[in-house]
Coordinates of C-alpha atoms and ligand atoms in Angstrom, one line a residue:
X1 CA -6.7 3.4 24.3
X2 CA -7.0 5.0 27.7
X3 CA -7.9 8.4 29.1
X4 CA -10.9 10.5 29.1
X5 CA -9.6 13.0 26.6
X6 CA -9.5 12.9 22.8
X7 CA -7.1 10.7 20.9
X8 CA -6.3 10.0 17.3
X9 CA -5.6 6.5 16.0
X10 CA -4.5 5.9 12.4
X11 CA -5.9 2.5 11.4
X12 CA -6.0 0.4 8.2
X13 CA -8.9 -1.8 7.0
X14 CA -6.6 -4.2 5.2
X15 CA -6.6 -4.7 1.5
X16 CA -9.8 -6.7 1.3
X17 CA -12.9 -7.5 3.2
X18 CA -13.2 -7.6 7.0
X19 CA -11.4 -11.0 7.2
X20 CA -8.2 -9.0 6.8
X21 CA -9.0 -6.4 9.4
X22 CA -7.2 -7.1 12.7
X23 CA -9.0 -7.4 16.0
X24 CA -7.0 -4.5 17.3
X25 CA -8.2 -2.3 14.4
X26 CA -11.8 -3.3 15.0
X27 CA -11.5 -2.5 18.7
X28 CA -10.1 0.9 18.0
X29 CA -12.8 1.7 15.6
X30 CA -15.5 0.5 18.0
X31 CA -14.0 2.8 20.7
X32 CA -14.0 5.8 18.3
X33 CA -16.6 8.6 18.3
X34 CA -15.5 9.9 14.9
X35 CA -14.2 8.3 11.7
X36 CA -12.1 10.4 9.3
X37 CA -11.0 9.3 5.9
X38 CA -11.4 8.9 2.1
X39 CA -15.0 8.0 1.4
X40 CA -14.2 4.6 -0.1
X41 CA -12.3 3.5 3.0
X42 CA -14.8 4.8 5.5
X43 CA -17.6 3.1 3.7
X44 CA -15.9 -0.2 4.4
X45 CA -16.3 0.2 8.1
X46 CA -19.6 -1.2 9.6
X47 CA -21.8 1.5 10.9
X48 CA -21.8 1.7 14.7
X49 CA -23.0 5.2 15.1
X50 CA -19.8 7.2 14.8
X51 CA -19.8 10.6 13.2
X52 CA -18.3 10.2 9.7
X53 CA -16.1 12.8 8.1
X54 CA -15.3 11.8 4.5
X55 CA -13.2 13.6 2.0
X56 CA -11.5 13.3 -1.4
X57 CA -8.5 11.0 -1.6
X58 CA -6.1 13.9 -2.4
X59 CA -6.8 16.0 0.6
X60 CA -4.6 14.1 3.0
X61 CA -3.1 17.0 4.8
X62 CA -6.4 18.8 5.3
X63 CA -7.9 15.6 6.5
X64 CA -5.1 15.0 9.0
X65 CA -5.5 18.6 10.4
X66 CA -9.2 18.1 10.7
X67 CA -8.7 14.8 12.6
X68 CA -6.2 16.5 14.9
X69 CA -8.6 19.3 15.6
X70 CA -11.4 16.8 16.4
X71 CA -9.1 14.9 18.8
X72 CA -8.0 18.2 20.4
X73 CA -11.6 19.0 21.2
X74 CA -12.1 15.7 23.0
X75 CA -13.2 13.3 20.2
X76 CA -11.9 9.8 19.9
X77 CA -10.9 9.8 16.2
X78 CA -10.0 6.9 14.0
X79 CA -8.4 8.0 10.7
X80 CA -9.1 5.2 8.3
X81 CA -6.6 4.0 5.6
X82 CA -6.8 1.1 3.2
X83 CA -4.3 -1.7 3.7
X84 CA -1.7 -0.7 6.3
X85 CA -2.0 2.9 7.5
X86 CA 1.8 3.3 7.6
X87 CA 2.5 2.2 4.0
X88 CA 1.9 5.0 1.4
X89 CA -1.0 6.1 3.5
X90 CA -2.4 8.4 6.2
X91 CA 0.0 7.8 9.1
X92 CA 2.8 9.7 7.5
X93 CA 0.3 12.5 6.5
X94 CA -0.6 12.9 10.2
X95 CA 3.1 13.1 11.3
X96 CA 3.8 15.5 8.4
X97 CA 1.0 17.8 9.5
X98 CA 2.0 17.7 13.1
X99 CA 5.7 18.5 12.3
X100 CA 4.9 21.3 9.9
X101 CA 2.3 23.0 12.0
X102 CA 2.8 25.2 15.0
X103 CA -0.4 24.3 16.7
X104 CA -0.3 24.2 20.5
X105 CA -3.8 22.9 20.6
X106 CA -2.6 19.6 19.2
X107 CA 0.2 19.2 21.7
X108 CA -1.8 17.0 24.1
X109 CA -3.4 14.8 21.4
X110 CA -2.3 11.2 21.9
X111 CA -1.5 9.7 18.5
X112 CA -1.2 6.0 17.8
X113 CA -0.8 3.9 14.6
X114 CA -2.1 0.4 14.5
X115 CA -0.5 -2.1 12.0
X116 CA -2.6 -3.8 9.4
X117 CA -2.3 -6.2 6.4
X118 CA -0.9 -4.4 3.4
X119 CA -1.7 -5.1 -0.3
X120 CA 1.7 -6.6 -0.8
X121 CA 1.1 -9.4 1.7
X122 CA -2.3 -10.2 0.3
X123 CA -1.0 -10.4 -3.3
X124 CA 2.0 -12.4 -2.4
X125 CA -0.1 -14.9 -0.5
X126 CA -2.5 -15.3 -3.4
X127 CA 0.5 -15.9 -5.8
X128 CA 2.4 -18.3 -3.6
X129 CA 5.5 -16.8 -2.0
X130 CA 7.2 -14.4 -4.4
X131 CA 8.7 -12.4 -1.5
X132 CA 10.3 -15.5 0.1
X133 CA 13.7 -13.7 -0.2
X134 CA 14.8 -10.1 -0.2
X135 CA 12.5 -7.6 -1.9
X136 CA 12.1 -3.9 -2.5
X137 CA 8.9 -1.9 -2.3
X138 CA 8.4 1.1 -4.5
X139 CA 5.5 3.4 -5.2
X140 CA 5.4 4.4 -8.8
X141 CA 3.4 7.5 -8.0
X142 CA 5.4 10.6 -9.0
X143 CA 2.9 13.0 -7.4
X144 CA 5.1 13.5 -4.4
X145 CA 8.6 12.5 -5.6
X146 CA 10.4 13.1 -9.0
X147 CA 10.2 10.4 -11.6
X148 CA 14.1 10.4 -11.8
X149 CA 14.2 9.3 -8.2
X150 CA 11.8 6.4 -8.8
X151 CA 13.5 5.3 -12.0
X152 CA 16.9 5.3 -10.2
X153 CA 15.5 3.2 -7.3
X154 CA 13.9 0.7 -9.7
X155 CA 17.1 0.4 -11.7
X156 CA 19.4 -0.1 -8.7
X157 CA 17.0 -2.5 -7.0
X158 CA 16.8 -4.5 -10.2
X159 CA 20.6 -4.5 -10.5
X160 CA 20.9 -5.8 -6.9
X161 CA 18.5 -8.6 -7.8
X162 CA 15.7 -7.8 -5.3
X163 CA 12.2 -9.0 -6.1
X164 CA 10.2 -5.7 -6.7
X165 CA 6.8 -4.7 -5.6
X166 CA 5.1 -1.7 -7.2
X167 CA 2.3 0.1 -5.4
X168 CA 0.3 2.8 -7.3
X169 CA 1.5 1.3 -10.7
X170 CA -0.8 3.3 -13.0
X171 CA -3.6 5.8 -13.2
X172 CA -5.2 8.0 -15.8
X173 CA -2.9 10.8 -14.9
X174 CA 0.2 8.5 -14.8
X175 CA -0.2 6.2 -17.8
X176 CA 3.4 5.5 -18.8
X177 CA 5.3 5.0 -15.6
X178 CA 4.6 1.3 -15.2
X179 CA 5.9 0.5 -18.7
X180 CA 9.0 2.6 -18.0
X181 CA 9.6 0.8 -14.7
X182 CA 9.2 -2.6 -16.3
X183 CA 11.7 -1.7 -19.0
X184 CA 14.2 -0.6 -16.4
X185 CA 13.9 -4.0 -14.7
X186 CA 14.1 -5.9 -17.9
X187 CA 17.5 -4.4 -18.6
X188 CA 18.7 -6.6 -15.6
X189 CA 16.5 -9.7 -15.8
X190 CA 15.7 -12.6 -18.1
X191 CA 12.6 -12.2 -20.3
X192 CA 11.1 -15.2 -18.5
X193 CA 11.2 -13.6 -15.1
X194 CA 7.8 -14.1 -13.4
X195 CA 5.5 -11.1 -12.9
X196 CA 2.4 -11.1 -10.7
X197 CA -0.5 -8.7 -11.0
X198 CA -3.0 -8.7 -8.2
X199 CA -6.0 -6.5 -8.6
X200 CA -8.6 -5.7 -5.9
X201 CA -7.3 -8.7 -4.0
X202 CA -9.7 -9.7 -1.2
X203 CA -12.7 -8.1 -2.9
X204 CA -15.5 -9.6 -5.0
X205 CA -13.8 -8.6 -8.3
X206 CA -10.3 -9.8 -7.3
X207 CA -8.1 -10.8 -10.2
X208 CA -4.6 -12.5 -10.2
X209 CA -2.5 -12.8 -13.3
X210 CA 0.9 -14.6 -13.5
X211 CA 2.9 -13.6 -16.6
X212 CA 6.5 -12.7 -17.3
X213 CA 8.6 -9.7 -18.2
X214 CA 8.5 -10.5 -22.0
X215 CA 4.7 -10.7 -22.1
X216 CA 4.0 -8.0 -19.6
X217 CA 1.3 -5.5 -20.7
X218 CA 0.9 -2.4 -18.5
X219 CA -2.7 -2.1 -19.7
X220 CA -3.5 -5.2 -17.6
X221 CA -2.9 -3.1 -14.4
X222 CA -5.1 -0.4 -12.9
X223 CA -5.1 1.8 -9.8
X224 CA -6.2 -1.2 -7.7
X225 CA -3.3 -3.4 -8.9
X226 CA -0.1 -4.3 -7.1
X227 CA 2.7 -5.6 -9.3
X228 CA 5.4 -8.0 -8.1
X229 CA 8.4 -8.7 -10.4
X230 CA 10.5 -11.7 -9.4
X231 CA 14.2 -11.8 -8.7
X232 CA 16.5 -13.9 -10.9
X233 CA 15.7 -16.9 -8.6
X234 CA 11.9 -16.5 -8.6
X235 CA 10.2 -19.6 -10.0
X236 CA 6.7 -20.6 -11.3
X237 CA 5.7 -24.1 -10.3
X238 CA 2.5 -26.1 -10.8
X239 CA 0.7 -26.8 -7.5
X240 CA -1.4 -30.0 -6.9
X241 CA -4.6 -28.0 -7.8
X242 CA -3.2 -27.4 -11.3
X243 CA -2.8 -23.7 -10.8
X244 CA 0.6 -22.1 -11.1
X245 CA 2.3 -20.6 -8.1
X246 CA 5.2 -18.2 -7.9
X247 CA 7.8 -18.4 -5.2
X248 CA 11.3 -17.2 -4.4
X249 CA 13.4 -19.8 -2.7
X250 CA 14.9 -18.9 0.6
X251 CA 18.3 -20.3 -0.5
X252 CA 20.3 -18.0 -2.8
X253 CA 22.7 -19.8 -5.2
X254 CA 26.3 -19.5 -3.9
X255 CA 27.6 -19.2 -7.5
X256 CA 25.4 -16.3 -8.5
Ligands
SAH301 N1 -1.9 1.6 2.5 C1 -2.2 0.7 1.4 C2 -1.5 1.2 0.1 C3 -2.1 2.5 -0.4 S1 -1.4 2.9 -1.9 C4 -1.7 -0.7 1.7 O1 -1.0 -0.9 2.7 O2 -2.0 -1.7 1.0 C5 -2.6 2.3 -3.0 C6 -2.1 1.1 -3.8 O3 -2.1 0.0 -3.0 C7 -2.9 0.7 -5.1 O4 -2.5 1.5 -6.2 C8 -2.4 -0.7 -5.3 O5 -1.1 -0.7 -5.8 C9 -2.3 -1.2 -3.8 N2 -3.5 -1.9 -3.3 C10 -4.4 -1.4 -2.4 N3 -5.4 -2.4 -2.2 C11 -5.1 -3.4 -3.0 C12 -5.8 -4.6 -3.3 N4 -6.9 -5.0 -2.6 N5 -5.3 -5.4 -4.2 C13 -4.2 -5.1 -4.9 N6 -3.5 -3.9 -4.7 C14 -4.0 -3.1 -3.8

């Protein structure tokens, strides 16, 4: 980033440890004077003397406004997300805040978003290649959109035979949505369709489960799980190491 004035960069730490943090992200963080973000994400960044402004995970808009204020007053601000900052994360919150507000003092702030590894890529890589053909990504969180919209999207994506990836599958406040989404998919897929659950992938307590629609148990997922449901063509094979792998062939059968 150039210039003497303040700037704001929205960055992502990747889904796991620092091996999945890009060199660009590390460089932006190193150049920053201030780090802004949810405590758990900011903690992951090695301490190199920046001021740290941590907040609760729900306060995205207030956090974005605070980051813009800091940048407007000359700070070099890195807003820290987990995974990729543009996928169900802080980058959209920054643009929302900017669009809604009528703050001339933010007009000169240079804003940039840097890409990062998202949970979906990490979980897919661990499982094999379940996203080798067309797929559809849906957040099951109904905090910011009605459940009816989510349910419709899941149903239509299932009908169109996309592989599906669910972010935010379950939480204490949203206990039934994952089961309902799986039921909606099961109406269009064989019971043996592979399902992958990747939890805390890239961290010390990482877990990967390969199951199928008939045996799927929503209780096996938590807030740190990403769920991938296969398309009709998705297969489970045994790799040479004896562990199963899930992949979706690139070739789609002509007679489907
Ligand atoms: N910006 C993030 C997503 C934030 S939404 C990204 O690009 O990955 C939070 C959801 O991401 C979680 O509920 C979970 O579904 C998924 N997630 C984040 N980190 C994960 C990890 N290490 N392993 C599996 N899923 C993860």
